[in-house]
Amino acid sequence: MKKYILIIGACGQIGTELTYALRDTYGSENVIASDIREGNEDLMGSGPFEILDATDYDALEEIIAYYQINEVYLMAAMLSATAEKFPMRAWNLNMNSLFNVLNLGKEKKVEKIFWPSSIAVFGLNTPKSDTPQSTIMEPSTVYGISKQSGERWCEYYHHKFGVDVRSVRYPGLISWKTMPGGGTTDYAVEIYHKALSEKKYSCFLKADTSLPMMFMDDAIRATLQIMYADAEKVRIRSSYNLAAMSFTPIEIAESIKKHIPDFEISFMPDFRQAIADSWPSSIDDSSAQKDWKWESEFDLEKTTEVMLKNLGV
Ligand code: SER
């Protein structure tokens, strides 16, 4: 059967690159990009695009029927830092969009769903290093609470209604094609832009705050890998731990200095420090490695090289 794919939140940091990757594989016409607002010209020009509010069930159902969609990637969400400012809006967006796609799955209107979770599901009482797949969670942010609840609902819909929903807990994601927006790990993207444009960067986290991170190519590969793994291999239907590297702001600055020797970093921690402090410093992703053969390719040095090369003027 022919595959028609819908990406919700296609103009965001992950959605943009996921759209390109899926269009490369399945053909532009078969991959429908959608977002609440228009994105950059490249993305808009690369295939079909629909304006879509992910919380509007009727609008979503109409697009699914019109394009005969069988696979949905729900990438729309409000991230950790912004969600602290608008808790109810974040909860409504993050949860209602998920219920909409899960209910379409339950009604057999779509066959397969991808929904991302995050390291934000973990909290202060979680073991901080090599955080296991199953452990104490107790998230302390609005975003983390929405992701943990989402995980429970995914598992519930899978077991109760047979919905084929798949998920990974992304670490902070580093990419050069589209900026992230409203996250706590965003510093690890901003720093490259500022290193190139101003040779200095004022970081909103402390020098020694270690967080799990991943280069976007790895994240996209993981996403496609779990989506196209045999269903019985995807044993965990809440969400899989996923890891590539961990580093601190001072370590990323050091790796940039190898290319831009006069780069300078300074530190001015703000409210995002408390969010970062509640998250793990490294993640044990052995379940993903075992179940669907996950393996990362990008470490910090390779990430820095690729980021500076692609952003450099
Ligand atoms: N990168 C996200 C954030 O910082 C975490 O999933 O909010």
PDB file of C-alpha atoms and ligand atoms in Angstrom:
ATOM      1  CA  MET A   1       0.000   0.000   0.000  1.00  0.00           C
ATOM      2  CA  LYS A   2       1.124   3.517  -0.702  1.00  0.00           C
ATOM      3  CA  LYS A   3       2.427   5.542   2.215  1.00  0.00           C
ATOM      4  CA  TYR A   4       1.178   9.077   2.867  1.00  0.00           C
ATOM      5  CA  ILE A   5       2.798  10.903   5.726  1.00  0.00           C
ATOM      6  CA  LEU A   6       1.695  13.956   7.711  1.00  0.00           C
ATOM      7  CA  ILE A   7       4.158  15.988   9.766  1.00  0.00           C
ATOM      8  CA  ILE A   8       2.547  18.260  12.341  1.00  0.00           C
ATOM      9  CA  GLY A   9       4.842  21.079  13.451  1.00  0.00           C
ATOM     10  CA  ALA A  10       6.881  20.764  10.268  1.00  0.00           C
ATOM     11  CA  CYS A  11       8.367  24.267  10.525  1.00  0.00           C
ATOM     12  CA  GLY A  12      10.057  23.675  13.877  1.00  0.00           C
ATOM     13  CA  GLN A  13      13.610  22.602  14.622  1.00  0.00           C
ATOM     14  CA  ILE A  14      12.995  18.846  14.278  1.00  0.00           C
ATOM     15  CA  GLY A  15       9.998  19.026  11.937  1.00  0.00           C
ATOM     16  CA  THR A  16      11.952  20.850   9.237  1.00  0.00           C
ATOM     17  CA  GLU A  17      14.687  18.240   8.974  1.00  0.00           C
ATOM     18  CA  LEU A  18      12.267  15.359   9.380  1.00  0.00           C
ATOM     19  CA  THR A  19      10.241  16.719   6.461  1.00  0.00           C
ATOM     20  CA  TYR A  20      13.332  16.846   4.222  1.00  0.00           C
ATOM     21  CA  ALA A  21      14.422  13.353   5.259  1.00  0.00           C
ATOM     22  CA  LEU A  22      10.987  11.809   4.690  1.00  0.00           C
ATOM     23  CA  ARG A  23      10.571  13.607   1.355  1.00  0.00           C
ATOM     24  CA  ASP A  24      13.933  12.252   0.209  1.00  0.00           C
ATOM     25  CA  THR A  25      12.826   8.728   1.023  1.00  0.00           C
ATOM     26  CA  TYR A  26       9.136   8.690   0.111  1.00  0.00           C
ATOM     27  CA  GLY A  27       8.854  11.448  -2.489  1.00  0.00           C
ATOM     28  CA  SER A  28       7.840  15.063  -1.900  1.00  0.00           C
ATOM     29  CA  GLU A  29       4.218  14.628  -2.930  1.00  0.00           C
ATOM     30  CA  ASN A  30       3.644  11.860  -0.382  1.00  0.00           C
ATOM     31  CA  VAL A  31       4.868  13.827   2.614  1.00  0.00           C
ATOM     32  CA  ILE A  32       2.523  16.576   3.777  1.00  0.00           C
ATOM     33  CA  ALA A  33       4.097  19.265   5.937  1.00  0.00           C
ATOM     34  CA  SER A  34       1.826  21.203   8.290  1.00  0.00           C
ATOM     35  CA  ASP A  35       2.224  23.846  10.942  1.00  0.00           C
ATOM     36  CA  ILE A  36       0.233  26.582  12.631  1.00  0.00           C
ATOM     37  CA  ARG A  37       2.163  29.127  10.574  1.00  0.00           C
ATOM     38  CA  GLU A  38       4.260  29.208   7.450  1.00  0.00           C
ATOM     39  CA  GLY A  39       7.928  28.268   7.669  1.00  0.00           C
ATOM     40  CA  ASN A  40      11.008  29.090   5.659  1.00  0.00           C
ATOM     41  CA  GLU A  41      10.888  29.244   1.865  1.00  0.00           C
ATOM     42  CA  ASP A  42      12.960  26.124   1.324  1.00  0.00           C
ATOM     43  CA  LEU A  43      10.603  23.987   3.355  1.00  0.00           C
ATOM     44  CA  MET A  44       7.452  25.565   1.938  1.00  0.00           C
ATOM     45  CA  GLY A  45       8.708  25.049  -1.597  1.00  0.00           C
ATOM     46  CA  SER A  46       9.766  21.443  -1.112  1.00  0.00           C
ATOM     47  CA  GLY A  47       6.280  19.854  -1.270  1.00  0.00           C
ATOM     48  CA  PRO A  48       2.662  20.073  -0.066  1.00  0.00           C
ATOM     49  CA  PHE A  49       2.021  22.304   2.952  1.00  0.00           C
ATOM     50  CA  GLU A  50      -1.094  22.881   5.060  1.00  0.00           C
ATOM     51  CA  ILE A  51      -1.788  25.362   7.808  1.00  0.00           C
ATOM     52  CA  LEU A  52      -2.975  23.247  10.740  1.00  0.00           C
ATOM     53  CA  ASP A  53      -3.679  23.831  14.415  1.00  0.00           C
ATOM     54  CA  ALA A  54      -2.786  20.505  16.041  1.00  0.00           C
ATOM     55  CA  THR A  55      -5.393  21.052  18.773  1.00  0.00           C
ATOM     56  CA  ASP A  56      -8.219  21.266  16.218  1.00  0.00           C
ATOM     57  CA  TYR A  57      -9.450  17.676  15.853  1.00  0.00           C
ATOM     58  CA  ASP A  58     -11.831  18.380  12.957  1.00  0.00           C
ATOM     59  CA  ALA A  59      -9.202  20.176  10.899  1.00  0.00           C
ATOM     60  CA  LEU A  60      -6.741  17.370  11.534  1.00  0.00           C
ATOM     61  CA  GLU A  61      -9.279  14.694  10.601  1.00  0.00           C
ATOM     62  CA  GLU A  62     -10.079  16.530   7.384  1.00  0.00           C
ATOM     63  CA  ILE A  63      -6.439  16.658   6.279  1.00  0.00           C
ATOM     64  CA  ILE A  64      -5.931  12.987   7.195  1.00  0.00           C
ATOM     65  CA  ALA A  65      -8.932  12.019   5.057  1.00  0.00           C
ATOM     66  CA  TYR A  66      -8.095  14.353   2.152  1.00  0.00           C
ATOM     67  CA  TYR A  67      -4.526  13.099   1.729  1.00  0.00           C
ATOM     68  CA  GLN A  68      -5.313   9.512   2.817  1.00  0.00           C
ATOM     69  CA  ILE A  69      -2.613   9.791   5.463  1.00  0.00           C
ATOM     70  CA  ASN A  70      -1.433   6.594   7.097  1.00  0.00           C
ATOM     71  CA  GLU A  71       1.487   7.870   9.168  1.00  0.00           C
ATOM     72  CA  VAL A  72       1.630  10.909  11.465  1.00  0.00           C
ATOM     73  CA  TYR A  73       4.620  12.586  13.114  1.00  0.00           C
ATOM     74  CA  LEU A  74       3.415  14.952  15.842  1.00  0.00           C
ATOM     75  CA  MET A  75       6.278  17.410  16.345  1.00  0.00           C
ATOM     76  CA  ALA A  76       4.270  20.434  17.562  1.00  0.00           C
ATOM     77  CA  ALA A  77       4.892  21.286  21.225  1.00  0.00           C
ATOM     78  CA  MET A  78       5.728  24.090  23.582  1.00  0.00           C
ATOM     79  CA  LEU A  79       9.221  23.489  25.002  1.00  0.00           C
ATOM     80  CA  SER A  80      10.484  23.671  28.571  1.00  0.00           C
ATOM     81  CA  ALA A  81      11.421  27.329  29.026  1.00  0.00           C
ATOM     82  CA  THR A  82       8.378  28.808  27.248  1.00  0.00           C
ATOM     83  CA  ALA A  83       6.056  26.340  28.962  1.00  0.00           C
ATOM     84  CA  GLU A  84       7.099  27.710  32.369  1.00  0.00           C
ATOM     85  CA  LYS A  85       5.781  31.107  31.240  1.00  0.00           C
ATOM     86  CA  PHE A  86       2.515  29.808  29.779  1.00  0.00           C
ATOM     87  CA  PRO A  87       1.690  26.651  31.753  1.00  0.00           C
ATOM     88  CA  MET A  88      -1.919  26.203  30.680  1.00  0.00           C
ATOM     89  CA  ARG A  89      -1.245  26.965  27.032  1.00  0.00           C
ATOM     90  CA  ALA A  90       1.618  24.474  27.073  1.00  0.00           C
ATOM     91  CA  TRP A  91      -0.500  21.795  28.721  1.00  0.00           C
ATOM     92  CA  ASN A  92      -3.351  22.330  26.262  1.00  0.00           C
ATOM     93  CA  LEU A  93      -1.126  22.254  23.203  1.00  0.00           C
ATOM     94  CA  ASN A  94       1.094  19.378  24.295  1.00  0.00           C
ATOM     95  CA  MET A  95      -1.718  17.153  25.550  1.00  0.00           C
ATOM     96  CA  ASN A  96      -4.636  17.930  23.221  1.00  0.00           C
ATOM     97  CA  SER A  97      -2.539  17.517  20.091  1.00  0.00           C
ATOM     98  CA  LEU A  98      -1.449  14.114  21.393  1.00  0.00           C
ATOM     99  CA  PHE A  99      -4.997  13.036  22.231  1.00  0.00           C
ATOM    100  CA  ASN A 100      -6.077  14.078  18.747  1.00  0.00           C
ATOM    101  CA  VAL A 101      -3.585  11.833  16.989  1.00  0.00           C
ATOM    102  CA  LEU A 102      -4.019   8.972  19.470  1.00  0.00           C
ATOM    103  CA  ASN A 103      -7.782   9.088  18.932  1.00  0.00           C
ATOM    104  CA  LEU A 104      -7.288   9.024  15.164  1.00  0.00           C
ATOM    105  CA  GLY A 105      -5.171   5.925  15.758  1.00  0.00           C
ATOM    106  CA  LYS A 106      -7.859   4.383  17.936  1.00  0.00           C
ATOM    107  CA  GLU A 107     -10.438   4.984  15.210  1.00  0.00           C
ATOM    108  CA  LYS A 108      -8.091   3.347  12.675  1.00  0.00           C
ATOM    109  CA  LYS A 109      -7.869   6.533  10.652  1.00  0.00           C
ATOM    110  CA  VAL A 110      -4.072   6.436  10.849  1.00  0.00           C
ATOM    111  CA  GLU A 111      -1.870   3.346  11.107  1.00  0.00           C
ATOM    112  CA  LYS A 112       1.288   4.592  12.758  1.00  0.00           C
ATOM    113  CA  ILE A 113       2.152   7.528  14.981  1.00  0.00           C
ATOM    114  CA  PHE A 114       5.421   9.096  16.100  1.00  0.00           C
ATOM    115  CA  TRP A 115       5.364  11.334  19.155  1.00  0.00           C
ATOM    116  CA  PRO A 116       8.529  12.641  20.795  1.00  0.00           C
ATOM    117  CA  SER A 117       9.160  12.590  24.498  1.00  0.00           C
ATOM    118  CA  SER A 118      12.169  14.176  26.185  1.00  0.00           C
ATOM    119  CA  ILE A 119      14.794  13.936  28.912  1.00  0.00           C
ATOM    120  CA  ALA A 120      12.490  16.452  30.630  1.00  0.00           C
ATOM    121  CA  VAL A 121      10.383  13.528  31.914  1.00  0.00           C
ATOM    122  CA  PHE A 122      13.061  13.077  34.588  1.00  0.00           C
ATOM    123  CA  GLY A 123      13.342  15.101  37.784  1.00  0.00           C
ATOM    124  CA  LEU A 124      15.446  15.889  40.827  1.00  0.00           C
ATOM    125  CA  ASN A 125      15.048  12.420  42.380  1.00  0.00           C
ATOM    126  CA  THR A 126      16.050  10.596  39.198  1.00  0.00           C
ATOM    127  CA  PRO A 127      19.544   9.028  39.171  1.00  0.00           C
ATOM    128  CA  LYS A 128      21.511  11.745  37.411  1.00  0.00           C
ATOM    129  CA  SER A 129      24.122   9.851  35.452  1.00  0.00           C
ATOM    130  CA  ASP A 130      23.406   6.966  33.108  1.00  0.00           C
ATOM    131  CA  THR A 131      19.731   7.478  33.874  1.00  0.00           C
ATOM    132  CA  PRO A 132      18.029   4.101  33.359  1.00  0.00           C
ATOM    133  CA  GLN A 133      15.084   3.485  31.035  1.00  0.00           C
ATOM    134  CA  SER A 134      12.794   2.742  33.985  1.00  0.00           C
ATOM    135  CA  THR A 135      13.412   4.797  37.083  1.00  0.00           C
ATOM    136  CA  ILE A 136      11.980   7.477  39.365  1.00  0.00           C
ATOM    137  CA  MET A 137      10.743  10.301  37.146  1.00  0.00           C
ATOM    138  CA  GLU A 138       8.928  13.069  39.056  1.00  0.00           C
ATOM    139  CA  PRO A 139       9.387  15.847  36.454  1.00  0.00           C
ATOM    140  CA  SER A 140       9.277  19.348  37.930  1.00  0.00           C
ATOM    141  CA  THR A 141       8.537  21.398  34.800  1.00  0.00           C
ATOM    142  CA  VAL A 142       5.229  21.921  32.984  1.00  0.00           C
ATOM    143  CA  TYR A 143       6.833  20.576  29.824  1.00  0.00           C
ATOM    144  CA  GLY A 144       8.206  17.515  31.628  1.00  0.00           C
ATOM    145  CA  ILE A 145       4.855  16.796  33.259  1.00  0.00           C
ATOM    146  CA  SER A 146       3.160  16.957  29.847  1.00  0.00           C
ATOM    147  CA  LYS A 147       5.740  14.613  28.333  1.00  0.00           C
ATOM    148  CA  GLN A 148       5.536  12.104  31.172  1.00  0.00           C
ATOM    149  CA  SER A 149       1.732  12.099  31.017  1.00  0.00           C
ATOM    150  CA  GLY A 150       1.966  11.755  27.246  1.00  0.00           C
ATOM    151  CA  GLU A 151       4.149   8.691  27.624  1.00  0.00           C
ATOM    152  CA  ARG A 152       1.590   7.068  29.917  1.00  0.00           C
ATOM    153  CA  TRP A 153      -1.192   7.798  27.410  1.00  0.00           C
ATOM    154  CA  CYS A 154       0.831   6.389  24.500  1.00  0.00           C
ATOM    155  CA  GLU A 155       1.379   3.154  26.354  1.00  0.00           C
ATOM    156  CA  TYR A 156      -2.282   3.062  27.379  1.00  0.00           C
ATOM    157  CA  TYR A 157      -3.554   3.577  23.819  1.00  0.00           C
ATOM    158  CA  HIS A 158      -1.169   0.921  22.563  1.00  0.00           C
ATOM    159  CA  HIS A 159      -2.205  -1.740  25.058  1.00  0.00           C
ATOM    160  CA  LYS A 160      -5.874  -0.868  25.252  1.00  0.00           C
ATOM    161  CA  PHE A 161      -6.676   0.003  21.630  1.00  0.00           C
ATOM    162  CA  GLY A 162      -3.760  -1.437  19.655  1.00  0.00           C
ATOM    163  CA  VAL A 163      -2.558   1.975  18.500  1.00  0.00           C
ATOM    164  CA  ASP A 164       0.887   1.689  16.878  1.00  0.00           C
ATOM    165  CA  VAL A 165       2.510   4.677  18.548  1.00  0.00           C
ATOM    166  CA  ARG A 166       6.284   4.940  18.865  1.00  0.00           C
ATOM    167  CA  SER A 167       8.383   7.378  20.839  1.00  0.00           C
ATOM    168  CA  VAL A 168      11.884   8.368  21.930  1.00  0.00           C
ATOM    169  CA  ARG A 169      13.046  10.673  24.714  1.00  0.00           C
ATOM    170  CA  TYR A 170      15.135  13.167  22.756  1.00  0.00           C
ATOM    171  CA  PRO A 171      18.068  14.821  24.501  1.00  0.00           C
ATOM    172  CA  GLY A 172      18.874  18.462  23.648  1.00  0.00           C
ATOM    173  CA  LEU A 173      19.083  18.681  19.860  1.00  0.00           C
ATOM    174  CA  ILE A 174      21.752  20.554  17.929  1.00  0.00           C
ATOM    175  CA  SER A 175      21.133  21.567  14.332  1.00  0.00           C
ATOM    176  CA  TRP A 176      21.999  24.285  11.836  1.00  0.00           C
ATOM    177  CA  LYS A 177      19.018  24.348   9.430  1.00  0.00           C
ATOM    178  CA  THR A 178      16.347  25.707  11.813  1.00  0.00           C
ATOM    179  CA  MET A 179      16.731  27.384  15.204  1.00  0.00           C
ATOM    180  CA  PRO A 180      15.208  25.754  18.276  1.00  0.00           C
ATOM    181  CA  GLY A 181      12.679  27.814  20.201  1.00  0.00           C
ATOM    182  CA  GLY A 182      11.909  28.014  23.887  1.00  0.00           C
ATOM    183  CA  GLY A 183      14.014  25.140  25.195  1.00  0.00           C
ATOM    184  CA  THR A 184      16.599  24.889  27.958  1.00  0.00           C
ATOM    185  CA  THR A 185      19.126  23.150  25.730  1.00  0.00           C
ATOM    186  CA  ASP A 186      18.901  25.891  23.062  1.00  0.00           C
ATOM    187  CA  TYR A 187      22.180  27.384  24.291  1.00  0.00           C
ATOM    188  CA  ALA A 188      24.025  24.570  22.523  1.00  0.00           C
ATOM    189  CA  VAL A 189      22.780  25.928  19.175  1.00  0.00           C
ATOM    190  CA  GLU A 190      22.958  29.665  19.937  1.00  0.00           C
ATOM    191  CA  ILE A 191      26.583  29.316  20.984  1.00  0.00           C
ATOM    192  CA  TYR A 192      27.666  28.324  17.453  1.00  0.00           C
ATOM    193  CA  HIS A 193      25.804  31.235  15.855  1.00  0.00           C
ATOM    194  CA  LYS A 194      27.328  33.727  18.317  1.00  0.00           C
ATOM    195  CA  ALA A 195      30.791  32.201  18.038  1.00  0.00           C
ATOM    196  CA  LEU A 196      30.708  32.893  14.315  1.00  0.00           C
ATOM    197  CA  SER A 197      29.026  36.303  14.406  1.00  0.00           C
ATOM    198  CA  GLU A 198      30.520  37.862  17.579  1.00  0.00           C
ATOM    199  CA  LYS A 199      33.240  35.526  18.835  1.00  0.00           C
ATOM    200  CA  LYS A 200      31.611  35.623  22.238  1.00  0.00           C
ATOM    201  CA  TYR A 201      28.594  34.145  23.949  1.00  0.00           C
ATOM    202  CA  SER A 202      26.873  34.765  27.243  1.00  0.00           C
ATOM    203  CA  CYS A 203      25.467  31.431  28.407  1.00  0.00           C
ATOM    204  CA  PHE A 204      22.247  31.205  30.420  1.00  0.00           C
ATOM    205  CA  LEU A 205      23.480  28.028  32.151  1.00  0.00           C
ATOM    206  CA  LYS A 206      26.449  27.597  34.497  1.00  0.00           C
ATOM    207  CA  ALA A 207      29.831  26.441  33.179  1.00  0.00           C
ATOM    208  CA  ASP A 208      29.625  22.939  34.626  1.00  0.00           C
ATOM    209  CA  THR A 209      26.003  22.005  33.834  1.00  0.00           C
ATOM    210  CA  SER A 210      26.221  18.689  32.016  1.00  0.00           C
ATOM    211  CA  LEU A 211      23.248  17.737  29.840  1.00  0.00           C
ATOM    212  CA  PRO A 212      22.549  14.945  27.346  1.00  0.00           C
ATOM    213  CA  MET A 213      22.713  16.244  23.761  1.00  0.00           C
ATOM    214  CA  MET A 214      22.480  14.923  20.213  1.00  0.00           C
ATOM    215  CA  PHE A 215      23.223  16.178  16.702  1.00  0.00           C
ATOM    216  CA  MET A 216      20.109  16.408  14.521  1.00  0.00           C
ATOM    217  CA  ASP A 217      21.266  13.809  11.964  1.00  0.00           C
ATOM    218  CA  ASP A 218      21.391  11.238  14.749  1.00  0.00           C
ATOM    219  CA  ALA A 219      17.956  12.310  16.012  1.00  0.00           C
ATOM    220  CA  ILE A 220      16.386  11.969  12.568  1.00  0.00           C
ATOM    221  CA  ARG A 221      18.034   8.594  12.040  1.00  0.00           C
ATOM    222  CA  ALA A 222      16.729   7.365  15.408  1.00  0.00           C
ATOM    223  CA  THR A 223      13.239   8.589  14.543  1.00  0.00           C
ATOM    224  CA  LEU A 224      13.153   6.777  11.210  1.00  0.00           C
ATOM    225  CA  GLN A 225      14.750   3.689  12.718  1.00  0.00           C
ATOM    226  CA  ILE A 226      12.123   3.268  15.426  1.00  0.00           C
ATOM    227  CA  MET A 227       9.320   4.056  12.973  1.00  0.00           C
ATOM    228  CA  TYR A 228      10.425   1.398  10.510  1.00  0.00           C
ATOM    229  CA  ALA A 229      11.457  -1.256  13.025  1.00  0.00           C
ATOM    230  CA  ASP A 230       9.225  -4.355  13.092  1.00  0.00           C
ATOM    231  CA  ALA A 231       6.356  -3.694  15.486  1.00  0.00           C
ATOM    232  CA  GLU A 232       7.320  -6.538  17.845  1.00  0.00           C
ATOM    233  CA  LYS A 233      10.827  -5.072  18.211  1.00  0.00           C
ATOM    234  CA  VAL A 234       9.345  -1.901  19.677  1.00  0.00           C
ATOM    235  CA  ARG A 235       8.774  -3.436  23.088  1.00  0.00           C
ATOM    236  CA  ILE A 236       8.529  -0.169  24.970  1.00  0.00           C
ATOM    237  CA  ARG A 237       5.425   1.794  24.055  1.00  0.00           C
ATOM    238  CA  SER A 238       5.854   4.668  26.469  1.00  0.00           C
ATOM    239  CA  SER A 239       9.148   6.099  25.167  1.00  0.00           C
ATOM    240  CA  TYR A 240      12.755   4.980  24.710  1.00  0.00           C
ATOM    241  CA  ASN A 241      15.796   6.604  26.326  1.00  0.00           C
ATOM    242  CA  LEU A 242      18.075   7.882  23.569  1.00  0.00           C
ATOM    243  CA  ALA A 243      21.647   9.122  23.925  1.00  0.00           C
ATOM    244  CA  ALA A 244      24.619  10.325  21.953  1.00  0.00           C
ATOM    245  CA  MET A 245      26.829  12.622  24.063  1.00  0.00           C
ATOM    246  CA  SER A 246      26.849  14.754  27.199  1.00  0.00           C
ATOM    247  CA  PHE A 247      28.756  17.979  27.697  1.00  0.00           C
ATOM    248  CA  THR A 248      28.849  21.182  29.734  1.00  0.00           C
ATOM    249  CA  PRO A 249      28.864  24.771  28.411  1.00  0.00           C
ATOM    250  CA  ILE A 250      32.594  25.024  29.111  1.00  0.00           C
ATOM    251  CA  GLU A 251      33.259  21.839  27.156  1.00  0.00           C
ATOM    252  CA  ILE A 252      31.325  22.988  24.091  1.00  0.00           C
ATOM    253  CA  ALA A 253      33.175  26.327  24.316  1.00  0.00           C
ATOM    254  CA  GLU A 254      36.511  24.465  24.368  1.00  0.00           C
ATOM    255  CA  SER A 255      35.544  22.493  21.290  1.00  0.00           C
ATOM    256  CA  ILE A 256      34.619  25.735  19.474  1.00  0.00           C
ATOM    257  CA  LYS A 257      37.934  27.322  20.500  1.00  0.00           C
ATOM    258  CA  LYS A 258      39.774  24.643  18.562  1.00  0.00           C
ATOM    259  CA  HIS A 259      38.312  26.272  15.416  1.00  0.00           C
ATOM    260  CA  ILE A 260      37.904  29.870  16.632  1.00  0.00           C
ATOM    261  CA  PRO A 261      40.777  30.406  19.115  1.00  0.00           C
ATOM    262  CA  ASP A 262      39.649  33.870  20.273  1.00  0.00           C
ATOM    263  CA  PHE A 263      36.092  32.743  21.108  1.00  0.00           C
ATOM    264  CA  GLU A 264      35.036  33.721  24.626  1.00  0.00           C
ATOM    265  CA  ILE A 265      32.220  32.380  26.781  1.00  0.00           C
ATOM    266  CA  SER A 266      30.750  34.058  29.859  1.00  0.00           C
ATOM    267  CA  PHE A 267      28.008  32.866  32.200  1.00  0.00           C
ATOM    268  CA  MET A 268      24.809  34.499  33.331  1.00  0.00           C
ATOM    269  CA  PRO A 269      22.508  31.760  34.590  1.00  0.00           C
ATOM    270  CA  ASP A 270      18.784  32.577  34.549  1.00  0.00           C
ATOM    271  CA  PHE A 271      15.584  30.641  35.398  1.00  0.00           C
ATOM    272  CA  ARG A 272      16.590  27.934  32.944  1.00  0.00           C
ATOM    273  CA  GLN A 273      19.399  26.827  35.295  1.00  0.00           C
ATOM    274  CA  ALA A 274      16.851  25.282  37.673  1.00  0.00           C
ATOM    275  CA  ILE A 275      15.254  23.399  34.771  1.00  0.00           C
ATOM    276  CA  ALA A 276      18.641  22.063  33.646  1.00  0.00           C
ATOM    277  CA  ASP A 277      19.534  21.103  37.224  1.00  0.00           C
ATOM    278  CA  SER A 278      16.448  18.899  37.394  1.00  0.00           C
ATOM    279  CA  TRP A 279      17.452  16.888  34.310  1.00  0.00           C
ATOM    280  CA  PRO A 280      19.918  13.992  33.969  1.00  0.00           C
ATOM    281  CA  SER A 281      23.519  14.585  32.965  1.00  0.00           C
ATOM    282  CA  SER A 282      23.728  11.386  30.935  1.00  0.00           C
ATOM    283  CA  ILE A 283      21.345   8.709  29.699  1.00  0.00           C
ATOM    284  CA  ASP A 284      21.475   4.918  29.452  1.00  0.00           C
ATOM    285  CA  ASP A 285      19.951   4.016  26.097  1.00  0.00           C
ATOM    286  CA  SER A 286      20.750   0.292  26.102  1.00  0.00           C
ATOM    287  CA  SER A 287      17.082  -0.663  25.538  1.00  0.00           C
ATOM    288  CA  ALA A 288      17.016   1.248  22.233  1.00  0.00           C
ATOM    289  CA  GLN A 289      20.375  -0.280  21.295  1.00  0.00           C
ATOM    290  CA  LYS A 290      19.089  -3.752  22.017  1.00  0.00           C
ATOM    291  CA  ASP A 291      15.524  -3.526  20.676  1.00  0.00           C
ATOM    292  CA  TRP A 292      16.008  -1.649  17.396  1.00  0.00           C
ATOM    293  CA  LYS A 293      19.773  -1.426  17.064  1.00  0.00           C
ATOM    294  CA  TRP A 294      20.203   2.230  17.922  1.00  0.00           C
ATOM    295  CA  GLU A 295      23.755   3.602  17.682  1.00  0.00           C
ATOM    296  CA  SER A 296      24.786   7.252  17.646  1.00  0.00           C
ATOM    297  CA  GLU A 297      27.365   8.644  15.214  1.00  0.00           C
ATOM    298  CA  PHE A 298      28.048  12.215  16.318  1.00  0.00           C
ATOM    299  CA  ASP A 299      30.180  13.178  19.308  1.00  0.00           C
ATOM    300  CA  LEU A 300      30.902  16.750  20.403  1.00  0.00           C
ATOM    301  CA  GLU A 301      33.975  17.266  18.192  1.00  0.00           C
ATOM    302  CA  LYS A 302      32.194  16.032  15.075  1.00  0.00           C
ATOM    303  CA  THR A 303      29.112  18.114  15.913  1.00  0.00           C
ATOM    304  CA  THR A 304      31.196  21.280  16.332  1.00  0.00           C
ATOM    305  CA  GLU A 305      32.969  20.670  13.051  1.00  0.00           C
ATOM    306  CA  VAL A 306      29.730  20.192  11.104  1.00  0.00           C
ATOM    307  CA  MET A 307      27.947  23.101  12.825  1.00  0.00           C
ATOM    308  CA  LEU A 308      30.733  25.611  12.175  1.00  0.00           C
ATOM    309  CA  LYS A 309      31.229  24.415   8.624  1.00  0.00           C
ATOM    310  CA  ASN A 310      27.543  24.780   7.739  1.00  0.00           C
ATOM    311  CA  LEU A 311      26.886  28.010   9.608  1.00  0.00           C
ATOM    312  CA  GLY A 312      30.179  29.652   8.653  1.00  0.00           C
ATOM    313  CA  VAL A 313      29.997  32.434   6.156  1.00  0.00           C
TER     314      VAL A 313
HETATM  315  N1  SER B   1      15.309  20.443  24.320  1.00  0.00           N
HETATM  316  C1  SER B   1      14.116  20.484  25.096  1.00  0.00           C
HETATM  317  C2  SER B   1      14.063  21.681  25.943  1.00  0.00           C
HETATM  318  O1  SER B   1      15.106  22.193  26.281  1.00  0.00           O
HETATM  319  C3  SER B   1      14.031  19.268  25.974  1.00  0.00           C
HETATM  320  O2  SER B   1      13.298  18.300  25.348  1.00  0.00           O
HETATM  321  O3  SER B   1      13.010  22.081  26.311  1.00  0.00           O
END
